[in-house]
Tab-separated table of C-alpha atoms in Angstrom:
chain	number	residue	atom	x	y	z
Z	132	MET	CA	-24.035	12.463	-18.526
Z	133	THR	CA	-22.782	13.392	-21.995
Z	134	SER	CA	-25.395	13.278	-24.764
Z	135	GLY	CA	-24.868	10.287	-27.041
Z	136	ALA	CA	-22.521	8.549	-24.590
Z	137	PRO	CA	-23.310	5.003	-23.435
Z	138	VAL	CA	-25.521	4.916	-20.357
Z	139	MET	CA	-23.460	4.110	-17.272
Z	140	ARG	CA	-24.952	1.451	-15.002
Z	141	VAL	CA	-24.723	1.769	-11.224
Z	142	LEU	CA	-25.397	-1.006	-8.732
Z	143	LEU	CA	-26.466	0.575	-5.442
Z	144	VAL	CA	-26.463	-1.674	-2.361
Z	145	GLU	CA	-28.037	0.310	0.490
Z	146	ASP	CA	-30.403	-1.037	3.129
Z	147	GLU	CA	-31.891	2.265	4.364
Z	148	GLU	CA	-34.946	2.820	2.199
Z	149	PRO	CA	-35.087	6.656	2.334
Z	150	ILE	CA	-31.410	6.929	1.389
Z	151	ARG	CA	-31.786	4.283	-1.309
Z	152	HIS	CA	-34.728	6.050	-2.946
Z	153	PHE	CA	-33.015	9.437	-2.710
Z	154	LEU	CA	-29.843	8.109	-4.347
Z	155	ILE	CA	-31.810	6.366	-7.089
Z	156	THR	CA	-33.583	9.636	-7.878
Z	157	THR	CA	-30.434	11.783	-7.985
Z	158	LEU	CA	-28.458	9.218	-9.982
Z	159	GLU	CA	-31.204	8.748	-12.552
Z	160	ALA	CA	-31.500	12.541	-12.855
Z	161	GLU	CA	-27.828	12.545	-13.908
Z	162	GLY	CA	-28.498	9.941	-16.584
Z	163	TYR	CA	-27.277	6.804	-14.833
Z	164	GLU	CA	-29.195	3.542	-15.045
Z	165	VAL	CA	-29.550	2.323	-11.456
Z	166	PHE	CA	-30.010	-1.188	-10.114
Z	167	ALA	CA	-30.744	-1.145	-6.388
Z	168	ALA	CA	-30.499	-3.771	-3.661
Z	169	ALA	CA	-31.248	-3.664	0.058
Z	170	THR	CA	-29.067	-6.650	1.033
Z	171	ALA	CA	-25.738	-8.189	0.081
Z	172	GLN	CA	-27.543	-11.228	-1.313
Z	173	GLU	CA	-29.680	-9.084	-3.616
Z	174	GLY	CA	-26.544	-7.233	-4.666
Z	175	ASP	CA	-24.819	-10.528	-5.484
Z	176	ILE	CA	-27.681	-11.576	-7.743
Z	177	LEU	CA	-27.857	-8.255	-9.576
Z	178	ALA	CA	-24.077	-8.088	-10.022
Z	179	ALA	CA	-24.037	-11.570	-11.532
Z	180	ASN	CA	-26.846	-10.878	-13.977
Z	181	ARG	CA	-26.278	-7.276	-15.092
Z	182	ARG	CA	-23.465	-5.381	-16.758
Z	183	ILE	CA	-22.400	-2.934	-14.050
Z	184	ASP	CA	-20.020	-0.001	-14.582
Z	185	VAL	CA	-19.648	1.138	-10.976
Z	186	PHE	CA	-20.729	-0.153	-7.557
Z	187	LEU	CA	-21.967	1.942	-4.608
Z	188	ILE	CA	-21.946	-0.224	-1.488
Z	189	ASP	CA	-23.037	0.560	2.074
Z	190	LEU	CA	-20.949	-1.191	4.724
Z	191	GLY	CA	-23.759	-1.719	7.244
Z	192	LEU	CA	-25.888	-4.285	5.416
Z	193	PRO	CA	-28.407	-6.440	7.324
Z	194	ASP	CA	-27.353	-9.864	6.062
Z	195	ARG	CA	-23.605	-9.501	5.600
Z	196	ASP	CA	-20.900	-6.903	6.149
Z	197	GLY	CA	-20.295	-4.749	3.100
Z	198	VAL	CA	-16.578	-5.514	3.301
Z	199	GLU	CA	-17.338	-9.180	2.597
Z	200	LEU	CA	-19.376	-8.190	-0.451
Z	201	ILE	CA	-16.542	-6.005	-1.722
Z	202	ARG	CA	-14.072	-8.841	-1.272
Z	203	GLN	CA	-16.376	-11.201	-3.169
Z	204	LEU	CA	-16.843	-8.749	-6.053
Z	205	ARG	CA	-13.103	-8.245	-6.308
Z	206	GLY	CA	-12.787	-11.966	-6.941
Z	207	TRP	CA	-14.185	-11.507	-10.443
Z	208	THR	CA	-14.472	-7.813	-11.397
Z	209	GLN	CA	-12.217	-4.760	-11.415
Z	210	ARG	CA	-15.032	-2.270	-11.972
Z	211	PRO	CA	-14.894	0.700	-9.553
Z	212	ILE	CA	-16.334	0.244	-6.067
Z	213	ILE	CA	-17.222	3.274	-3.936
Z	214	VAL	CA	-18.086	2.698	-0.291
Z	215	LEU	CA	-20.934	4.531	1.428
Z	216	SER	CA	-20.168	4.548	5.148
Z	217	ALA	CA	-21.878	5.903	8.245
Z	218	ARG	CA	-19.245	4.252	10.427
Z	219	SER	CA	-17.162	6.783	12.294
Z	220	GLN	CA	-14.076	4.659	12.930
Z	221	GLU	CA	-11.377	5.003	10.274
Z	222	ARG	CA	-10.487	1.299	10.532
Z	223	HIS	CA	-13.761	0.392	8.832
Z	224	LYS	CA	-12.824	2.510	5.823
Z	225	VAL	CA	-9.329	1.026	5.824
Z	226	ASP	CA	-10.783	-2.511	5.910
Z	227	ALA	CA	-13.031	-1.693	2.931
Z	228	LEU	CA	-10.165	-0.198	0.925
Z	229	ASP	CA	-7.892	-3.122	1.773
Z	230	ALA	CA	-10.666	-5.452	0.569
Z	231	GLY	CA	-10.589	-3.773	-2.842
Z	232	ALA	CA	-12.776	-0.654	-2.729
Z	233	ASP	CA	-11.513	2.273	-4.789
Z	234	ASP	CA	-12.918	5.150	-2.767
Z	235	TYR	CA	-15.305	5.984	0.054
Z	236	LEU	CA	-17.887	8.585	1.010
Z	237	SER	CA	-18.739	9.244	4.635
Z	238	LYS	CA	-22.399	9.796	5.431
Z	239	PRO	CA	-23.791	12.384	5.298
Z	240	PHE	CA	-22.256	13.470	1.994
Z	241	GLY	CA	-23.176	16.060	-0.615
Z	242	VAL	CA	-24.868	15.098	-3.871
Z	243	ASP	CA	-22.281	17.051	-5.859
Z	244	GLU	CA	-19.487	15.176	-4.093
Z	245	LEU	CA	-21.105	11.852	-4.993
Z	246	HIS	CA	-21.332	12.770	-8.672
Z	247	ALA	CA	-17.753	14.046	-8.691
Z	248	ARG	CA	-16.464	10.780	-7.166
Z	249	LEU	CA	-18.455	8.771	-9.710
Z	250	ARG	CA	-16.991	10.742	-12.617
Z	251	VAL	CA	-13.453	10.252	-11.309
Z	252	ALA	CA	-14.015	6.510	-10.771
Z	253	LEU	CA	-15.430	6.042	-14.268
Z	254	ARG	CA	-12.670	8.117	-15.817
Z	255	HIS	CA	-10.051	6.016	-14.065
Z	256	ALA	CA	-11.749	2.798	-15.212
Z	257	ALA	CA	-11.761	4.048	-18.803
Z	258	GLN	CA	-8.066	4.930	-18.618
Z	259	THR	CA	-7.010	1.577	-17.194
Z	260	THR	CA	-8.761	-0.259	-20.024
Z	261	GLN	CA	-6.813	1.655	-22.707
Z	262	ALA	CA	-4.063	-0.595	-23.999
Z	263	GLY	CA	-0.565	0.730	-23.440
Z	264	LYS	CA	-1.511	3.701	-21.269
Z	265	SER	CA	1.505	4.285	-19.077
Z	266	VAL	CA	1.925	8.063	-18.856
Z	267	LEU	CA	0.300	10.353	-16.286
Z	268	ASN	CA	0.313	14.116	-16.749
Z	269	LEU	CA	-0.154	15.957	-13.447
Z	270	GLY	CA	0.115	19.619	-14.375
Z	271	ASP	CA	3.825	20.182	-15.021
Z	272	VAL	CA	4.695	16.719	-13.652
Z	273	ARG	CA	4.877	13.812	-16.097
Z	274	ILE	CA	5.186	10.215	-14.862
Z	275	ASP	CA	6.105	7.526	-17.390
Z	276	LEU	CA	5.563	4.086	-15.853
Z	277	GLU	CA	7.071	2.257	-18.820
Z	278	THR	CA	10.386	4.123	-18.918
Z	279	ARG	CA	10.325	4.703	-15.138
Z	280	THR	CA	11.029	8.414	-15.554
Z	281	VAL	CA	9.580	11.551	-13.962
Z	282	LEU	CA	9.741	15.040	-15.454
Z	283	ARG	CA	8.826	18.316	-13.800
Z	284	ALA	CA	8.554	21.354	-16.076
Z	285	GLY	CA	10.495	19.342	-18.643
Z	286	GLN	CA	13.388	18.574	-16.289
Z	287	VAL	CA	14.238	15.073	-15.079
Z	288	VAL	CA	13.402	14.471	-11.419
Z	289	ARG	CA	15.913	12.214	-9.717
Z	290	LEU	CA	14.217	9.675	-7.443
Z	291	THR	CA	15.711	7.012	-5.232
Z	292	ALA	CA	14.641	3.418	-5.832
Z	293	THR	CA	12.293	3.526	-2.841
Z	294	GLU	CA	10.799	6.880	-3.862
Z	295	TRP	CA	10.096	5.469	-7.330
Z	296	ARG	CA	8.441	2.306	-5.972
Z	297	LEU	CA	6.179	4.428	-3.767
Z	298	LEU	CA	5.264	6.835	-6.575
Z	299	GLU	CA	4.679	3.923	-8.950
Z	300	ALA	CA	2.330	2.231	-6.462
Z	301	LEU	CA	0.284	5.428	-6.205
Z	302	ALA	CA	0.401	6.159	-9.946
Z	303	LYS	CA	-0.958	2.720	-10.818
Z	304	ARG	CA	-3.970	3.567	-8.646
Z	305	ALA	CA	-4.175	7.247	-9.572
Z	306	ASP	CA	-7.226	9.087	-8.210
Z	307	ARG	CA	-7.912	6.247	-5.777
Z	308	VAL	CA	-7.222	6.046	-2.072
Z	309	VAL	CA	-4.415	3.584	-1.296
Z	310	THR	CA	-4.183	2.561	2.342
Z	311	SER	CA	-0.969	2.927	4.298
Z	312	ARG	CA	-0.913	-0.838	4.852
Z	313	GLN	CA	-1.152	-1.507	1.103
Z	314	LEU	CA	1.683	0.903	0.341
Z	315	LEU	CA	3.941	-0.425	3.089
Z	316	GLN	CA	3.442	-4.032	1.997
Z	317	GLU	CA	3.984	-3.258	-1.678
Z	318	VAL	CA	7.000	-0.970	-1.296
Z	319	TRP	CA	8.778	-2.358	1.772
Z	320	GLY	CA	7.336	-5.862	2.114
Z	321	PRO	CA	4.894	-7.693	4.443
Z	322	GLY	CA	7.147	-7.328	7.478
Z	323	HIS	CA	6.772	-3.536	7.430
Z	324	ALA	CA	2.979	-3.259	7.338
Z	325	GLU	CA	2.810	-1.427	10.671
Z	326	GLN	CA	5.794	0.900	10.217
Z	327	GLY	CA	3.975	4.002	9.049
Z	328	HIS	CA	6.894	6.339	9.815
Z	329	TYR	CA	8.676	5.003	6.712
Z	330	LEU	CA	5.737	6.094	4.609
Z	331	ARG	CA	5.494	9.574	6.091
Z	332	ILE	CA	9.203	10.209	5.492
Z	333	TYR	CA	9.109	9.181	1.836
Z	334	ILE	CA	5.830	10.949	1.078
Z	335	ARG	CA	7.451	14.113	2.460
Z	336	GLN	CA	10.470	13.574	0.186
Z	337	LEU	CA	8.273	13.063	-2.881
Z	338	ARG	CA	6.327	16.235	-2.096
Z	339	GLN	CA	9.588	18.169	-1.896
Z	340	LYS	CA	10.456	16.986	-5.404
Z	341	LEU	CA	7.027	17.156	-7.099
Z	342	GLU	CA	4.754	19.651	-5.357
Z	343	PRO	CA	4.787	23.412	-6.139
Z	344	LEU	CA	4.229	24.058	-2.412
Z	345	PRO	CA	5.178	20.902	-0.449
Z	346	ALA	CA	3.455	22.185	2.697
Z	347	ARG	CA	0.183	22.533	0.742
Z	348	PRO	CA	0.142	19.458	-1.520
Z	349	VAL	CA	-2.186	19.308	-4.510
Z	350	LEU	CA	-0.938	16.022	-6.041
Z	351	LEU	CA	0.063	13.727	-3.166
Z	352	LEU	CA	-2.898	14.013	-0.839
Z	353	THR	CA	-3.204	12.592	2.669
Z	354	GLU	CA	-6.420	10.728	3.496
Z	355	THR	CA	-6.310	11.159	7.265
Z	356	SER	CA	-5.848	7.899	9.203
Z	357	VAL	CA	-6.414	5.929	5.983
Z	358	GLY	CA	-3.645	6.430	3.414
Z	359	TYR	CA	-2.761	8.547	0.389
Z	360	ARG	CA	-4.122	9.505	-3.010
Z	361	LEU	CA	-2.268	10.660	-6.139
Z	362	LEU	CA	-4.660	13.169	-7.660
Z	363	VAL	CA	-4.757	13.602	-11.432
Z	364	PRO	CA	-5.971	17.121	-12.318
Z	365	LEU	CA	-9.028	17.113	-14.565
Z	366	ALA	CA	-8.237	18.761	-17.891
Z	367	ASP	CA	-11.903	19.158	-18.847
Z	368	PRO	CA	-13.574	21.880	-16.738
Z	369	ALA	CA	-16.894	20.069	-17.185
Z	370	LEU	CA	-15.433	17.150	-15.235
Z	371	ALA	CA	-14.076	19.213	-12.351
Z	372	PRO	CA	-15.365	18.159	-8.913
Z	373	ASP	CA	-18.458	20.054	-7.808
Z	374	SER	CA	-18.473	21.982	-4.574
Z	375	LEU	CA	-19.840	20.192	-1.542
Z	376	LEU	CA	-23.345	20.853	-0.345
């Protein structure tokens, strides 16, 4: 953590004691203040009585499914929620993201990856609290949500109405995973929630217009079997994601 910066507070809800203690140790070593719970009920109590900057929530909790806890938290807070999941089926991750989680880590995961995801989540939270922030700079691509314009290398990029709605939906959640179901419902409406071929076609079109190498995207990333993520490059090298263990 940066010297002199406010201490960031993490609420960790993880029932496996060895993992919980390990995560507490590594998070505190990075300068976070950690509040830990072994059950959803304990997490509820801590969340209600502490100022929390970011939540780390395991899905397999003994007293309640982690998805239910995420849904409850989203009823009153927009602070970042990162899922810790040992579940192998992608639908569990999709359910958690649909419930309001911002990102997920599949167990086992690297410590450096955890810290990188935390930095991105906190950066995004800081950006969304800045009044009037409506412009995203993605390398040579500039997205202005207020004027509804896109520039690439200073030149206007012509988008169809549907392409813009899809890009806007991703830009408003930049750096976060957005599930295919969420995108289909927001862009095409509730009746199209299962028609993923629409999404694949328009993502391909956006990559053709925005990516340096559409076949090797660096901005519009696919989260396999889950959805998509619009990645904002980190300008500060100190904030760049660490390599995985």
